[in-house]
Amino acid sequence: MLKNTLAALALGSALLGAGHATAADYAIDTEGQHAFVNFKISHLGYSWLYGTFKEFEGGFSFDEKSPEASKVNVTLNTASVDTNHAERDKHIRSDDFLSVGKHPTATFESTSVKSTGEGTADITGNLTLNGVTKPVVIAATFIGQGDDPWGGYRAGFAGSTMLKLKDFAIEKDLGPASAEVELIISVEGVRK
Amino acid sequence: MQWRNTPSHYGLLSIALHWLVAVAVFGLFGLGYWMVGLDYYSSWYKTAPELHKSIGILLFVVMLGRMLWRWISPPPASLPEHDRLTRLGARFGHAFLYLGLFVLMLSGYLISTADGRGIGVFGLFEVPATITSIPNQEDVAGLVHEYLSWVLVIFAGIHALAALKHHFIDRDRTLSRMFGR
């Protein structure tokens, strides 16, 4: 009887422990800001222009054993765009680009994750930007995970996808080299 | 015609400043309206805003000079045939044009300097940034600049219509005085 109870407890804790170690929910670390939503677009075909969204939040669930069960969602404040140039940022917020008055938030919500190799996956999801919702595929790379020095547990990813400005109703013509923008995200999650 | 204003007539300097500012205000409005709609590959895309900002800064200096000159050489008194309401209306109207123009120029300055950049004036000198910490500065200043520019240019139009009314309907010297007569 006692033996059985002990066995059951041991099994239970093993299962719980296993569950805890493999599948977990993470909050994107915006508090310590170990997370970035950046973009990169060509200027005239002569150089790269980089920008970032400063305010966003989100989370992901990640299971190393079954990465295809992972989920991710991000919501960002479109008005927080920053390209280190006030006049340009004002222009990007205007109706020529992101129409932040009408569409103050952009969201990404994953619908499926397909493993593409060791530590890489294609994350398919719906991106809502400038009021347009379209499926996009983010090519993601798992960077690393483990205990942090302050008592928490963290996991991090990087990923990118190419977006056609026209697909998201951004009609301003920046020239043939600048029809697409690369969205580059780098996020670290703290396990909840 | 003399340089200074007299109790009954405008002097040459006040008249020149008035028409210079009139041309600059309508010109800057037109330039501003046109430049924000320019195609990215237009040869004016970069030049027009630089011109708009340079002229705007110079207009600010001219307006400071105009205020100073008003103090040194006050404008002539109202025409004797104008009643109290006309005088009061003119006084508030002119005060609004001055105040509106200063707020308009300040808001424009706050857009371009929001990130700490200065404003170059025809490549000759640069006006440094000062206030950069208003929340969403370029957007707030941008809205003020856009709406106030419409209010001011419409108000300046009313100002012109009022002058024409004085000239053609009341047949007084209001408009003639601004041509030195």
Coordinates of C-alpha atoms in Angstrom, one line a residue, chain A residues 25-187:
Chain A
D25 CA 4.3 29.6 -21.5
Y26 CA 6.6 32.5 -21.8
A27 CA 6.0 36.2 -21.6
I28 CA 8.1 38.3 -24.0
D29 CA 10.6 40.2 -21.9
T30 CA 9.6 43.8 -22.7
E31 CA 10.2 44.9 -19.1
G32 CA 13.9 44.2 -19.3
Q33 CA 13.6 44.9 -23.1
H34 CA 15.3 41.8 -24.3
A35 CA 13.0 41.8 -27.3
F36 CA 13.0 43.7 -30.5
V37 CA 10.7 44.2 -33.4
N38 CA 12.8 45.7 -36.1
F39 CA 12.5 46.3 -39.8
K40 CA 14.8 46.9 -42.7
I41 CA 14.0 48.5 -46.0
S42 CA 16.1 49.6 -48.9
H43 CA 16.7 53.3 -49.5
L44 CA 16.7 53.8 -53.3
G45 CA 18.6 50.5 -53.6
Y46 CA 21.7 52.1 -52.2
S47 CA 21.6 51.3 -48.5
W48 CA 19.5 49.7 -45.7
L49 CA 17.3 51.7 -43.5
Y50 CA 16.6 50.2 -40.1
G51 CA 13.7 51.0 -37.8
T52 CA 12.1 49.6 -34.7
F53 CA 8.8 49.5 -32.8
K54 CA 9.4 50.5 -29.3
E55 CA 6.2 49.4 -27.6
F56 CA 4.8 45.8 -27.9
E57 CA 3.9 42.9 -25.8
G58 CA 3.2 39.2 -26.3
G59 CA 4.1 35.7 -25.4
F60 CA 4.8 32.3 -26.7
S61 CA 4.4 28.7 -25.6
F62 CA 7.3 26.5 -26.4
D63 CA 7.8 22.8 -26.2
E64 CA 11.3 21.7 -27.1
K65 CA 10.2 18.1 -27.5
S66 CA 7.3 19.0 -29.9
P67 CA 8.2 22.4 -31.4
E68 CA 5.3 22.2 -33.8
A69 CA 2.9 22.7 -30.8
S70 CA 4.5 26.1 -30.1
K71 CA 2.4 29.2 -30.3
V72 CA 3.3 32.9 -30.4
N73 CA 1.3 36.1 -30.3
V74 CA 2.6 39.7 -30.4
T75 CA 0.6 43.0 -30.3
L76 CA 2.5 46.2 -31.0
N77 CA 1.8 49.9 -30.9
T78 CA 2.2 51.2 -34.4
A79 CA 2.8 54.8 -33.3
S80 CA 5.9 53.7 -31.4
V81 CA 7.8 53.4 -34.7
D82 CA 11.3 54.9 -34.5
T83 CA 13.8 55.3 -37.3
N84 CA 15.9 57.9 -35.5
H85 CA 14.4 60.7 -37.5
A86 CA 11.4 62.6 -36.2
E87 CA 10.2 63.9 -39.6
R88 CA 10.4 60.4 -41.1
D89 CA 8.7 58.8 -38.1
K90 CA 5.9 61.3 -38.4
H91 CA 5.6 60.4 -42.1
I92 CA 5.5 56.7 -41.4
R93 CA 2.7 57.2 -38.9
S94 CA 0.7 59.2 -41.4
D95 CA -1.8 57.8 -43.9
D96 CA 1.0 57.4 -46.5
F97 CA 2.2 54.4 -44.5
L98 CA 0.9 53.0 -41.2
S99 CA -2.2 55.2 -40.6
V100 CA -1.6 54.9 -36.9
G101 CA -4.6 57.1 -36.1
K102 CA -6.9 54.5 -37.8
H103 CA -4.9 51.4 -37.0
P104 CA -3.1 51.9 -33.7
T105 CA -2.1 48.3 -33.2
A106 CA -0.6 45.6 -35.3
T107 CA -0.8 42.0 -34.3
F108 CA 0.7 38.6 -35.1
E109 CA -0.9 35.4 -34.1
S110 CA 0.6 32.1 -35.1
T111 CA -1.6 29.4 -36.6
S112 CA 0.9 26.6 -37.2
V113 CA 4.5 25.9 -36.7
K114 CA 6.5 23.6 -39.0
S115 CA 9.9 22.4 -38.0
T116 CA 12.4 22.9 -40.8
G117 CA 15.5 21.5 -39.2
E118 CA 17.6 21.5 -36.0
G119 CA 16.4 24.6 -34.1
T120 CA 14.6 26.1 -37.0
A121 CA 10.9 26.4 -37.9
D122 CA 8.5 28.2 -40.1
I123 CA 5.9 30.0 -38.1
T124 CA 2.8 30.6 -40.0
G125 CA 0.4 33.1 -38.6
N126 CA -1.9 36.0 -39.3
L127 CA -0.3 39.5 -39.4
T128 CA -2.6 42.4 -39.0
L129 CA -0.9 45.6 -40.1
N130 CA -2.5 48.8 -41.4
G131 CA -5.9 47.2 -41.0
V132 CA -5.0 44.4 -43.3
T133 CA -4.8 40.8 -42.1
K134 CA -2.7 38.4 -44.2
P135 CA -1.0 35.1 -43.5
V136 CA 2.8 35.4 -43.3
V137 CA 5.5 32.9 -42.6
I138 CA 8.2 33.8 -40.2
A139 CA 11.5 31.8 -40.6
A140 CA 12.4 31.4 -37.0
T141 CA 15.6 30.2 -35.3
F142 CA 15.8 28.9 -31.7
I143 CA 18.7 30.7 -30.1
G144 CA 18.9 29.2 -26.6
Q145 CA 17.2 28.6 -23.3
G146 CA 18.1 28.0 -19.7
D147 CA 18.1 29.5 -16.2
D148 CA 19.0 33.1 -15.9
P149 CA 21.2 34.4 -13.1
W150 CA 18.2 36.0 -11.3
G151 CA 16.0 33.0 -10.6
G152 CA 14.0 32.8 -13.8
Y153 CA 14.0 30.7 -16.9
R154 CA 14.3 32.1 -20.3
A155 CA 14.1 31.0 -24.0
G156 CA 14.9 33.1 -27.0
F157 CA 14.2 33.1 -30.7
A158 CA 14.9 35.2 -33.8
G159 CA 12.9 35.3 -37.0
S160 CA 12.2 37.3 -40.1
T161 CA 9.8 37.6 -42.9
M162 CA 9.5 39.7 -46.0
L163 CA 6.4 41.9 -46.5
K164 CA 5.3 43.7 -49.6
L165 CA 4.1 47.2 -48.7
K166 CA 1.3 46.9 -51.2
D167 CA 0.0 43.8 -49.5
F168 CA -0.7 45.8 -46.4
A169 CA -2.3 48.7 -48.3
I170 CA 0.8 50.9 -48.0
E171 CA 0.5 52.7 -51.4
K172 CA 3.3 55.3 -51.1
D173 CA 5.8 54.4 -53.8
L174 CA 9.3 54.4 -52.5
G175 CA 10.8 53.1 -55.7
P176 CA 11.3 49.6 -57.1
A177 CA 14.1 48.7 -54.6
S178 CA 11.8 49.5 -51.7
A179 CA 8.6 47.6 -52.4
E180 CA 9.4 45.1 -49.7
V181 CA 10.3 45.5 -46.1
E182 CA 12.0 42.8 -43.9
L183 CA 10.5 42.4 -40.5
I184 CA 13.1 41.1 -38.1
I185 CA 12.1 40.0 -34.6
S186 CA 14.3 38.9 -31.8
V187 CA 12.5 37.9 -28.6

